[in-house]
């Protein structure tokens, strides 16, 4: 009988303790793989929140603060960018498109973003994926709103519903613009980014609800303007429609820039950072995202350390199990010696058992890992914005598994060495 078959039969003879050890290793492998996959995909999702944008321009603060406030809707900008500066910069040579961003309002704790149609045409996330509509279309009139997927699902909104915007960010609002409700005309597909938690309205509507919403005359003007837009919907050209929806605001929070060629990026960035009329800051989102992740690297290391400790504990559990069962098996090992097994046969038998338990634990851990990923993918996408990549194991993950199996083999050498030195007389002398 081969040593492999003998090892399998030996494990089956002690299946209760073997299964317990196997499941312990499987759970630790599942945790290690899950933490590693979530860590990598969280970093990827974080980095893929915005792509295809060459520069983000805002008031002069810090690079990371500008990125968090304009893209992730975290915090708020202390100052804005004047509309005159926006127009001047966007008319520079090489600028292909520009997306103005105006933040500061909310709806039930969710951010409201004033922007233009270029937002839907040029904003990219992930690997330069465009925004797509699950239903409806872009806004075409002043008091129309496009919802992110999570806004629509969490608040149960559908096309045609009325939405009231509140002044200020957060769940507590000091003034609701009840006299200017917005009609839902579009719902975006999920992106796993802050776009999902954002309400998008025309930039001109921001000025309208702030500057004119407190007078009856304003209501009359707004109604006439809204009605006028509906009457001439098919007569206006795209450019004229854009002017109506963008308006002429005093200032905006920030804006995104895309260029015809990457060669313009550094030149325009330098010119913006040295802009005399106003203190502005231009950042490259990809570079700033990497800086931000470096700041969070300590959390990444702690997660990795935690998962490694879990694996080590499970391997120590296997060592304890093998050593505790070794005393009970001294009679069995002595009988094997009596029928011709050499000391190295005993050593190999115990080593094969440890490798079998570790290997089967890894296989079961992989199955549990994929099961956990499938069950938690939607939750992490909707609640944490982490898009899990349920794909084959990466080379790094395979290396982790190989390291676990190697560690299991090394741990198994300890009881194997002890068994090696058990003598035949010592085994036969045990009374049962």
CSV table of C-alpha atoms in Angstrom, one decimal:
chain,number,residue,atom,x,y,z
A,1,UNK,CA,0.0,0.0,0.0
A,2,UNK,CA,1.4,3.4,-1.0
A,3,UNK,CA,2.1,6.0,1.7
A,4,UNK,CA,-0.6,8.3,0.1
A,5,UNK,CA,-3.3,5.7,0.5
A,6,UNK,CA,-2.1,4.9,4.0
A,7,UNK,CA,-2.2,8.6,4.9
A,8,UNK,CA,-5.7,8.9,3.6
A,9,UNK,CA,-6.9,5.9,5.5
A,10,UNK,CA,-5.2,7.2,8.6
A,11,UNK,CA,-7.0,10.5,8.3
A,12,UNK,CA,-10.3,8.8,7.8
A,13,UNK,CA,-9.7,6.8,10.9
A,14,UNK,CA,-9.4,10.0,12.8
A,15,UNK,CA,-11.9,11.9,10.7
A,16,UNK,CA,-13.4,14.0,13.6
A,17,UNK,CA,-10.2,15.7,14.5
A,18,UNK,CA,-9.0,15.8,10.9
A,19,UNK,CA,-12.2,17.5,9.7
A,20,UNK,CA,-12.1,20.0,12.5
A,21,UNK,CA,-8.5,20.9,11.6
A,22,UNK,CA,-9.4,21.0,7.9
A,23,UNK,CA,-12.3,23.4,8.5
A,24,UNK,CA,-10.2,25.7,10.6
A,25,UNK,CA,-7.6,26.0,7.8
A,26,UNK,CA,-10.4,26.5,5.3
A,27,UNK,CA,-12.0,29.3,7.2
A,28,UNK,CA,-8.6,31.0,7.7
A,29,UNK,CA,-7.9,30.7,3.9
A,30,UNK,CA,-11.3,32.1,3.1
A,31,UNK,CA,-10.6,35.1,5.4
A,32,UNK,CA,-7.1,35.6,4.0
A,33,UNK,CA,-8.3,35.5,0.4
A,34,UNK,CA,-11.4,37.6,1.1
A,35,UNK,CA,-9.4,40.3,2.8
A,36,UNK,CA,-6.8,40.3,0.1
A,37,UNK,CA,-9.4,40.5,-2.7
A,38,UNK,CA,-11.4,43.2,-1.0
A,39,UNK,CA,-8.2,45.2,-0.3
A,40,UNK,CA,-7.2,45.0,-4.0
A,41,UNK,CA,-10.6,45.7,-5.4
A,42,UNK,CA,-11.2,48.6,-2.9
A,43,UNK,CA,-8.0,50.1,-4.1
A,44,UNK,CA,-9.0,49.6,-7.7
A,45,UNK,CA,-12.6,51.0,-7.1
A,46,UNK,CA,-11.1,54.0,-5.3
A,47,UNK,CA,-8.7,54.6,-8.1
A,48,UNK,CA,-11.3,54.0,-10.8
A,49,UNK,CA,-13.8,56.6,-9.4
A,50,UNK,CA,-12.7,59.0,-12.1
A,51,UNK,CA,-10.7,58.2,-15.2
A,52,UNK,CA,-10.2,59.9,-18.5
A,53,UNK,CA,-10.0,63.3,-16.8
A,54,UNK,CA,-6.7,65.1,-17.2
A,55,UNK,CA,-7.2,67.9,-14.6
A,56,UNK,CA,-9.4,68.9,-11.7
A,57,UNK,CA,-9.4,72.6,-11.1
A,58,UNK,CA,-10.7,74.3,-7.9
A,59,UNK,CA,-9.8,77.0,-5.4
A,60,UNK,CA,-6.3,76.7,-4.0
A,61,UNK,CA,-6.5,74.3,-1.0
A,62,UNK,CA,-4.7,70.9,-0.8
A,63,UNK,CA,-4.5,68.4,-3.6
A,64,UNK,CA,-6.3,65.7,-1.6
A,65,UNK,CA,-8.9,68.1,-0.2
A,66,UNK,CA,-9.8,69.2,-3.7
A,67,UNK,CA,-10.1,65.6,-4.9
A,68,UNK,CA,-12.2,64.5,-1.9
A,69,UNK,CA,-14.6,67.5,-2.2
A,70,UNK,CA,-15.1,67.5,-6.0
A,71,UNK,CA,-15.1,63.8,-6.8
A,72,UNK,CA,-15.9,61.9,-3.6
A,73,UNK,CA,-18.3,64.5,-2.2
A,74,UNK,CA,-16.4,64.3,1.1
A,75,UNK,CA,-16.0,67.6,3.0
A,76,UNK,CA,-16.5,70.8,1.2
A,77,UNK,CA,-14.5,73.5,-0.6
A,78,UNK,CA,-13.9,76.7,1.4
A,79,UNK,CA,-13.9,78.8,-1.8
A,80,UNK,CA,-15.1,78.5,-5.3
A,81,UNK,CA,-13.9,79.3,-8.8
A,82,UNK,CA,-15.2,82.4,-10.5
A,83,UNK,CA,-17.2,81.9,-13.7
A,84,UNK,CA,-14.9,84.4,-15.5
A,85,UNK,CA,-11.9,82.2,-14.6
A,86,UNK,CA,-13.7,79.1,-15.7
A,87,UNK,CA,-14.6,80.6,-19.1
A,88,UNK,CA,-11.0,81.9,-19.6
A,89,UNK,CA,-9.3,78.6,-18.8
A,90,UNK,CA,-11.7,76.5,-20.8
A,91,UNK,CA,-11.1,78.6,-23.9
A,92,UNK,CA,-7.3,77.8,-23.8
A,93,UNK,CA,-5.7,75.9,-26.6
A,94,UNK,CA,-5.9,72.2,-26.3
A,95,UNK,CA,-9.0,72.0,-24.1
A,96,UNK,CA,-11.3,69.4,-25.5
A,97,UNK,CA,-14.1,69.5,-22.9
A,98,UNK,CA,-14.9,71.0,-19.6
A,99,UNK,CA,-17.4,69.9,-16.9
A,100,UNK,CA,-18.4,72.6,-14.3
A,101,UNK,CA,-19.3,71.2,-10.8
A,102,UNK,CA,-21.4,73.1,-8.3
A,103,UNK,CA,-21.9,71.5,-4.9
A,104,UNK,CA,-23.5,72.7,-1.7
A,105,UNK,CA,-27.1,71.5,-1.9
A,106,UNK,CA,-28.5,68.1,-0.9
A,107,UNK,CA,-31.6,66.0,-0.9
A,108,UNK,CA,-32.2,63.8,2.2
A,109,UNK,CA,-28.5,63.8,3.0
A,110,UNK,CA,-27.4,63.0,-0.6
A,111,UNK,CA,-25.3,65.4,-2.6
A,112,UNK,CA,-26.8,67.5,-5.4
A,113,UNK,CA,-24.5,68.4,-8.3
A,114,UNK,CA,-25.1,71.2,-10.7
A,115,UNK,CA,-23.4,70.6,-14.0
A,116,UNK,CA,-23.8,70.6,-17.8
A,117,UNK,CA,-24.5,68.0,-20.4
A,118,UNK,CA,-20.8,67.3,-21.0
A,119,UNK,CA,-20.9,65.5,-17.6
A,120,UNK,CA,-22.9,62.7,-19.1
A,121,UNK,CA,-20.9,62.7,-22.4
A,122,UNK,CA,-17.4,62.9,-21.1
A,123,UNK,CA,-17.3,61.8,-17.4
A,124,UNK,CA,-15.6,58.4,-17.2
A,125,UNK,CA,-15.1,55.9,-14.3
A,126,UNK,CA,-13.4,52.5,-14.0
A,127,UNK,CA,-11.4,51.7,-17.1
A,128,UNK,CA,-12.8,54.8,-19.0
A,129,UNK,CA,-16.3,53.5,-18.9
A,130,UNK,CA,-19.0,56.1,-19.8
A,131,UNK,CA,-22.1,56.8,-17.7
A,132,UNK,CA,-25.1,54.9,-19.0
A,133,UNK,CA,-28.8,55.4,-18.3
A,134,UNK,CA,-30.8,52.6,-16.8
A,135,UNK,CA,-34.0,54.6,-17.8
A,136,UNK,CA,-34.8,58.0,-19.1
A,137,UNK,CA,-32.3,60.5,-20.5
A,138,UNK,CA,-30.2,63.6,-19.7
A,139,UNK,CA,-31.9,66.8,-18.4
A,140,UNK,CA,-33.1,69.1,-21.2
A,141,UNK,CA,-34.9,71.7,-19.1
A,142,UNK,CA,-34.2,73.8,-16.1
A,143,UNK,CA,-36.1,71.9,-13.4
A,144,UNK,CA,-35.2,68.3,-14.4
A,145,UNK,CA,-33.0,66.0,-12.4
A,146,UNK,CA,-31.0,62.8,-13.2
A,147,UNK,CA,-30.6,60.4,-10.3
A,148,UNK,CA,-27.7,58.1,-9.5
A,149,UNK,CA,-28.7,54.4,-9.2
A,150,UNK,CA,-28.5,54.3,-5.4
A,151,UNK,CA,-30.6,57.5,-5.0
A,152,UNK,CA,-33.3,56.0,-7.0
A,153,UNK,CA,-33.2,52.6,-5.3
A,154,UNK,CA,-32.9,53.8,-1.7
A,155,UNK,CA,-35.6,56.4,-2.0
A,156,UNK,CA,-37.8,54.4,-4.4
A,157,UNK,CA,-37.9,57.2,-7.0
A,158,UNK,CA,-39.0,56.6,-10.6
A,159,UNK,CA,-39.3,58.7,-13.8
A,160,UNK,CA,-41.7,61.6,-13.4
A,161,UNK,CA,-41.4,61.9,-9.6
A,162,UNK,CA,-40.9,65.3,-8.0
A,163,UNK,CA,-37.8,66.0,-6.0
A,164,UNK,CA,-37.3,69.0,-3.6
A,165,UNK,CA,-33.7,70.2,-3.2
A,166,UNK,CA,-32.5,71.5,0.2
A,167,UNK,CA,-29.8,74.1,0.8
A,168,UNK,CA,-26.8,72.8,2.6
A,169,UNK,CA,-25.1,69.4,2.8
A,170,UNK,CA,-26.0,66.6,5.3
A,171,UNK,CA,-29.2,65.1,6.7
A,172,UNK,CA,-30.2,68.4,8.4
A,173,UNK,CA,-31.2,71.1,6.0
A,174,UNK,CA,-32.1,74.7,7.1
A,175,UNK,CA,-34.0,75.6,3.9
A,176,UNK,CA,-36.0,73.5,1.4
A,177,UNK,CA,-36.6,74.9,-2.1
A,178,UNK,CA,-40.2,73.7,-2.0
A,179,UNK,CA,-41.2,76.3,-4.6
A,180,UNK,CA,-38.9,74.8,-7.2
A,181,UNK,CA,-39.4,71.0,-7.4
A,182,UNK,CA,-37.4,69.0,-9.9
A,183,UNK,CA,-38.8,66.3,-12.1
A,184,UNK,CA,-36.9,63.0,-12.4
A,185,UNK,CA,-36.1,62.5,-16.1
A,186,UNK,CA,-33.3,60.0,-15.9
A,187,UNK,CA,-31.8,57.3,-13.7
A,188,UNK,CA,-28.1,56.2,-14.2
A,189,UNK,CA,-26.9,52.6,-14.1
A,190,UNK,CA,-24.8,51.6,-11.1
A,191,UNK,CA,-21.1,52.6,-11.3
A,192,UNK,CA,-19.8,51.8,-7.8
A,193,UNK,CA,-18.7,55.4,-7.4
A,194,UNK,CA,-20.1,58.6,-5.7
A,195,UNK,CA,-22.1,59.2,-8.9
A,196,UNK,CA,-24.6,56.5,-7.6
A,197,UNK,CA,-25.4,58.7,-4.5
A,198,UNK,CA,-25.7,62.0,-6.4
A,199,UNK,CA,-28.6,64.0,-7.9
A,200,UNK,CA,-27.6,65.8,-11.1
A,201,UNK,CA,-29.3,69.1,-12.1
A,202,UNK,CA,-28.5,71.8,-14.6
A,203,UNK,CA,-26.0,74.3,-13.5
A,204,UNK,CA,-28.4,77.2,-14.2
A,205,UNK,CA,-30.9,75.7,-11.8
A,206,UNK,CA,-28.5,76.2,-8.9
A,207,UNK,CA,-28.5,79.9,-9.5
A,208,UNK,CA,-32.2,80.0,-10.0
A,209,UNK,CA,-33.2,78.3,-6.7
A,210,UNK,CA,-30.7,80.3,-4.7
A,211,UNK,CA,-31.1,83.7,-6.3
A,212,UNK,CA,-34.8,83.9,-7.1
A,213,UNK,CA,-36.6,81.4,-5.0
A,214,UNK,CA,-37.7,83.8,-2.3
A,215,UNK,CA,-39.9,86.1,-4.3
A,216,UNK,CA,-43.3,85.6,-6.1
A,217,UNK,CA,-41.9,87.5,-9.1
A,218,UNK,CA,-39.2,85.0,-9.3
A,219,UNK,CA,-41.7,82.1,-9.3
A,220,UNK,CA,-43.5,83.8,-12.2
A,221,UNK,CA,-40.2,84.3,-14.1
A,222,UNK,CA,-39.2,80.7,-13.5
A,223,UNK,CA,-42.5,79.3,-14.6
A,224,UNK,CA,-42.4,81.4,-17.8
A,225,UNK,CA,-38.8,80.3,-18.4
A,226,UNK,CA,-39.8,76.7,-17.9
A,227,UNK,CA,-42.8,77.0,-20.1
A,228,UNK,CA,-40.8,78.8,-22.7
A,229,UNK,CA,-38.3,76.0,-22.9
A,230,UNK,CA,-41.0,73.4,-23.4
A,231,UNK,CA,-42.6,75.4,-26.2
A,232,UNK,CA,-39.4,75.7,-28.1
A,233,UNK,CA,-37.8,72.4,-27.2
A,234,UNK,CA,-37.5,71.3,-30.9
A,235,UNK,CA,-36.6,74.7,-32.2
A,236,UNK,CA,-33.5,75.4,-30.1
A,237,UNK,CA,-30.1,74.3,-31.3
A,238,UNK,CA,-27.9,72.3,-28.9
A,239,UNK,CA,-25.7,75.3,-28.2
A,240,UNK,CA,-28.6,77.6,-27.2
A,241,UNK,CA,-30.0,74.8,-25.0
A,242,UNK,CA,-26.7,74.5,-23.3
A,243,UNK,CA,-26.6,78.2,-22.6
A,244,UNK,CA,-30.0,78.0,-21.0
A,245,UNK,CA,-29.0,75.1,-18.8
A,246,UNK,CA,-25.6,76.5,-17.8
A,247,UNK,CA,-26.6,80.1,-17.3
A,248,UNK,CA,-24.1,82.6,-16.0
A,249,UNK,CA,-23.3,81.8,-12.4
A,250,UNK,CA,-21.0,83.9,-10.2
A,251,UNK,CA,-18.9,80.9,-9.2
A,252,UNK,CA,-18.7,77.1,-9.2
A,253,UNK,CA,-17.1,74.6,-6.8
A,254,UNK,CA,-14.6,73.1,-9.3
A,255,UNK,CA,-14.4,71.9,-12.9
A,256,UNK,CA,-13.0,68.9,-14.8
A,257,UNK,CA,-10.8,69.3,-17.9
A,258,UNK,CA,-10.0,67.0,-20.8
A,259,UNK,CA,-7.4,67.8,-23.4
A,260,UNK,CA,-6.9,66.9,-27.1
A,261,UNK,CA,-3.4,65.7,-26.2
A,262,UNK,CA,-1.7,64.8,-23.0
A,263,UNK,CA,1.1,67.2,-24.0
A,264,UNK,CA,-1.2,70.1,-22.9
A,265,UNK,CA,-1.9,68.8,-19.4
A,266,UNK,CA,1.4,69.8,-17.7
A,267,UNK,CA,1.5,73.2,-19.5
A,268,UNK,CA,-2.1,74.2,-18.6
A,269,UNK,CA,-1.7,72.8,-15.1
A,270,UNK,CA,1.4,75.1,-14.6
A,271,UNK,CA,-0.5,78.1,-16.0
A,272,UNK,CA,-3.5,77.5,-13.8
A,273,UNK,CA,-1.3,77.1,-10.6
A,274,UNK,CA,0.3,80.4,-11.6
A,275,UNK,CA,-2.9,82.2,-12.5
A,276,UNK,CA,-2.8,85.8,-11.3
A,277,UNK,CA,-6.4,86.9,-11.1
A,278,UNK,CA,-7.4,84.1,-8.7
A,279,UNK,CA,-5.8,81.6,-6.4
A,280,UNK,CA,-6.5,78.3,-8.2
A,281,UNK,CA,-5.2,74.8,-8.0
A,282,UNK,CA,-5.1,72.2,-10.8
A,283,UNK,CA,-4.4,68.6,-9.9
A,284,UNK,CA,-4.0,65.4,-11.9
A,285,UNK,CA,-6.5,62.9,-10.4
A,286,UNK,CA,-4.5,59.8,-11.0
A,287,UNK,CA,-1.4,61.2,-9.2
A,288,UNK,CA,-3.5,62.5,-6.3
A,289,UNK,CA,-5.4,59.2,-5.9
A,290,UNK,CA,-2.1,57.4,-5.5
A,291,UNK,CA,-1.0,59.9,-2.9
A,292,UNK,CA,-4.3,59.4,-1.0
A,293,UNK,CA,-3.9,55.6,-1.1
A,294,UNK,CA,-0.4,55.9,0.3
A,295,UNK,CA,-1.9,57.8,3.3
A,296,UNK,CA,-4.2,54.9,3.8
A,297,UNK,CA,-1.5,52.2,3.4
A,298,UNK,CA,-1.3,51.6,7.2
A,299,UNK,CA,-4.9,50.3,7.1
A,300,UNK,CA,-3.9,48.0,4.2
A,301,UNK,CA,-1.0,46.7,6.1
A,302,UNK,CA,-3.1,46.1,9.2
A,303,UNK,CA,-5.7,44.1,7.2
A,304,UNK,CA,-2.9,42.0,5.7
A,305,UNK,CA,-1.3,41.4,9.1
A,306,UNK,CA,-4.6,40.3,10.6
A,307,UNK,CA,-5.2,37.8,7.8
A,308,UNK,CA,-1.7,36.3,8.2
A,309,UNK,CA,-2.2,36.0,11.9
A,310,UNK,CA,-5.4,34.1,11.3
A,311,UNK,CA,-3.6,31.6,9.0
A,312,UNK,CA,-0.8,31.1,11.5
A,313,UNK,CA,-3.3,30.4,14.3
A,314,UNK,CA,-5.0,27.7,12.1
A,315,UNK,CA,-1.6,26.1,11.3
A,316,UNK,CA,-0.7,26.0,15.0
A,317,UNK,CA,-4.1,24.4,15.6
A,318,UNK,CA,-3.1,21.7,13.0
A,319,UNK,CA,0.3,21.3,14.8
A,320,UNK,CA,-1.5,20.8,18.1
A,321,UNK,CA,-3.9,18.3,16.7
A,322,UNK,CA,-1.1,16.2,15.1
A,323,UNK,CA,1.1,16.3,18.2
A,324,UNK,CA,-1.8,15.3,20.5
A,325,UNK,CA,-2.8,12.4,18.3
A,326,UNK,CA,0.8,11.3,18.0
A,327,UNK,CA,0.9,9.8,21.5
A,328,UNK,CA,-2.3,7.9,20.7
A,329,UNK,CA,-0.8,6.5,17.5
A,330,UNK,CA,2.5,5.2,18.9
A,331,UNK,CA,1.1,1.7,18.9
A,332,UNK,CA,0.0,2.1,15.2
A,333,UNK,CA,3.4,3.4,14.2
A,334,UNK,CA,5.2,0.6,16.1
A,335,UNK,CA,3.1,-2.0,14.1
A,336,UNK,CA,4.1,-0.3,10.9
A,337,UNK,CA,7.7,-0.6,11.9
A,338,UNK,CA,7.2,-4.2,12.8
A,339,UNK,CA,6.0,-5.0,9.3
A,340,UNK,CA,9.0,-3.4,7.6
A,341,UNK,CA,8.4,0.3,7.6
A,342,UNK,CA,11.6,2.3,8.0
A,343,UNK,CA,11.9,5.5,10.1
A,344,UNK,CA,11.8,7.6,7.0
A,345,UNK,CA,8.5,5.9,6.0
A,346,UNK,CA,7.0,7.1,9.3
A,347,UNK,CA,8.4,10.6,8.8
A,348,UNK,CA,7.0,10.8,5.2
A,349,UNK,CA,3.6,9.4,6.4
A,350,UNK,CA,3.1,12.2,9.0
A,351,UNK,CA,4.4,14.8,6.5
A,352,UNK,CA,1.9,13.6,3.8
A,353,UNK,CA,-0.9,13.8,6.3
A,354,UNK,CA,-0.1,17.4,7.2
A,355,UNK,CA,0.2,18.3,3.5
A,356,UNK,CA,-3.2,16.6,2.7
A,357,UNK,CA,-5.0,18.5,5.5
A,358,UNK,CA,-3.4,21.8,4.5
A,359,UNK,CA,-4.1,21.2,0.8
A,360,UNK,CA,-7.7,20.1,1.3
A,361,UNK,CA,-8.2,23.0,3.7
A,362,UNK,CA,-7.0,25.4,1.0
A,363,UNK,CA,-9.4,23.9,-1.6
A,364,UNK,CA,-12.3,24.1,0.7
A,365,UNK,CA,-11.2,27.7,1.6
A,366,UNK,CA,-11.3,28.7,-2.1
A,367,UNK,CA,-14.8,27.3,-2.4
A,368,UNK,CA,-15.9,29.2,0.6
A,369,UNK,CA,-14.1,32.3,-0.6
A,370,UNK,CA,-16.0,32.4,-3.9
A,371,UNK,CA,-19.3,31.7,-2.2
A,372,UNK,CA,-18.6,34.7,0.2
A,373,UNK,CA,-17.7,36.9,-2.8
A,374,UNK,CA,-20.9,36.1,-4.7
A,375,UNK,CA,-23.0,36.7,-1.6
A,376,UNK,CA,-21.4,40.0,-0.6
A,377,UNK,CA,-20.7,41.5,-4.1
A,378,UNK,CA,-24.0,43.4,-4.3
A,379,UNK,CA,-23.8,44.6,-0.7
A,380,UNK,CA,-20.3,46.0,-1.1
A,381,UNK,CA,-21.2,47.6,-4.4
A,382,UNK,CA,-24.2,49.4,-3.0
A,383,UNK,CA,-23.0,50.3,0.5
A,384,UNK,CA,-19.2,50.7,0.2
A,385,UNK,CA,-18.8,51.4,-3.5
A,386,UNK,CA,-16.4,48.5,-3.9
A,387,UNK,CA,-16.8,46.6,-7.1
A,388,UNK,CA,-15.6,43.0,-6.5
A,389,UNK,CA,-13.9,41.3,-9.4
A,390,UNK,CA,-15.1,37.7,-9.1
A,391,UNK,CA,-12.5,36.2,-11.4
A,392,UNK,CA,-9.9,33.5,-11.3
A,393,UNK,CA,-7.2,33.7,-8.6
A,394,UNK,CA,-4.5,36.1,-9.4
A,395,UNK,CA,-0.8,35.1,-9.4
A,396,UNK,CA,-0.3,36.8,-6.0
A,397,UNK,CA,-3.3,34.9,-4.5
A,398,UNK,CA,-1.8,31.6,-5.9
A,399,UNK,CA,1.5,32.5,-4.3
A,400,UNK,CA,-0.3,33.0,-0.9
A,401,UNK,CA,-1.9,29.6,-1.2
A,402,UNK,CA,1.5,28.1,-2.1
A,403,UNK,CA,3.0,29.8,1.0
A,404,UNK,CA,0.2,28.4,3.2
A,405,UNK,CA,0.8,24.8,1.9
A,406,UNK,CA,4.5,25.2,2.4
A,407,UNK,CA,3.9,26.5,5.9
A,408,UNK,CA,1.6,23.5,6.5
A,409,UNK,CA,4.4,21.2,5.4
A,410,UNK,CA,6.9,22.9,7.6
A,411,UNK,CA,4.6,22.7,10.6
A,412,UNK,CA,4.0,19.0,9.8
A,413,UNK,CA,7.8,18.4,10.1
A,414,UNK,CA,7.7,18.8,13.8
A,415,UNK,CA,5.4,15.8,14.6
A,416,UNK,CA,7.0,13.9,11.7
A,417,UNK,CA,10.4,14.3,13.3
A,418,UNK,CA,9.1,13.1,16.7
A,419,UNK,CA,7.6,10.1,15.1
A,420,UNK,CA,10.8,9.4,13.3
A,421,UNK,CA,12.6,8.9,16.6
A,422,UNK,CA,10.0,6.7,18.2
A,423,UNK,CA,11.6,3.3,18.5
A,424,UNK,CA,9.8,0.0,17.8
A,425,UNK,CA,10.4,-1.1,21.4
A,426,UNK,CA,8.8,2.1,22.7
A,427,UNK,CA,5.8,1.6,20.6
A,428,UNK,CA,5.3,-2.0,21.5
A,429,UNK,CA,5.7,-1.4,25.2
A,430,UNK,CA,2.6,0.8,25.5
A,431,UNK,CA,-0.2,-1.0,27.4
A,432,UNK,CA,-3.7,-0.8,26.0
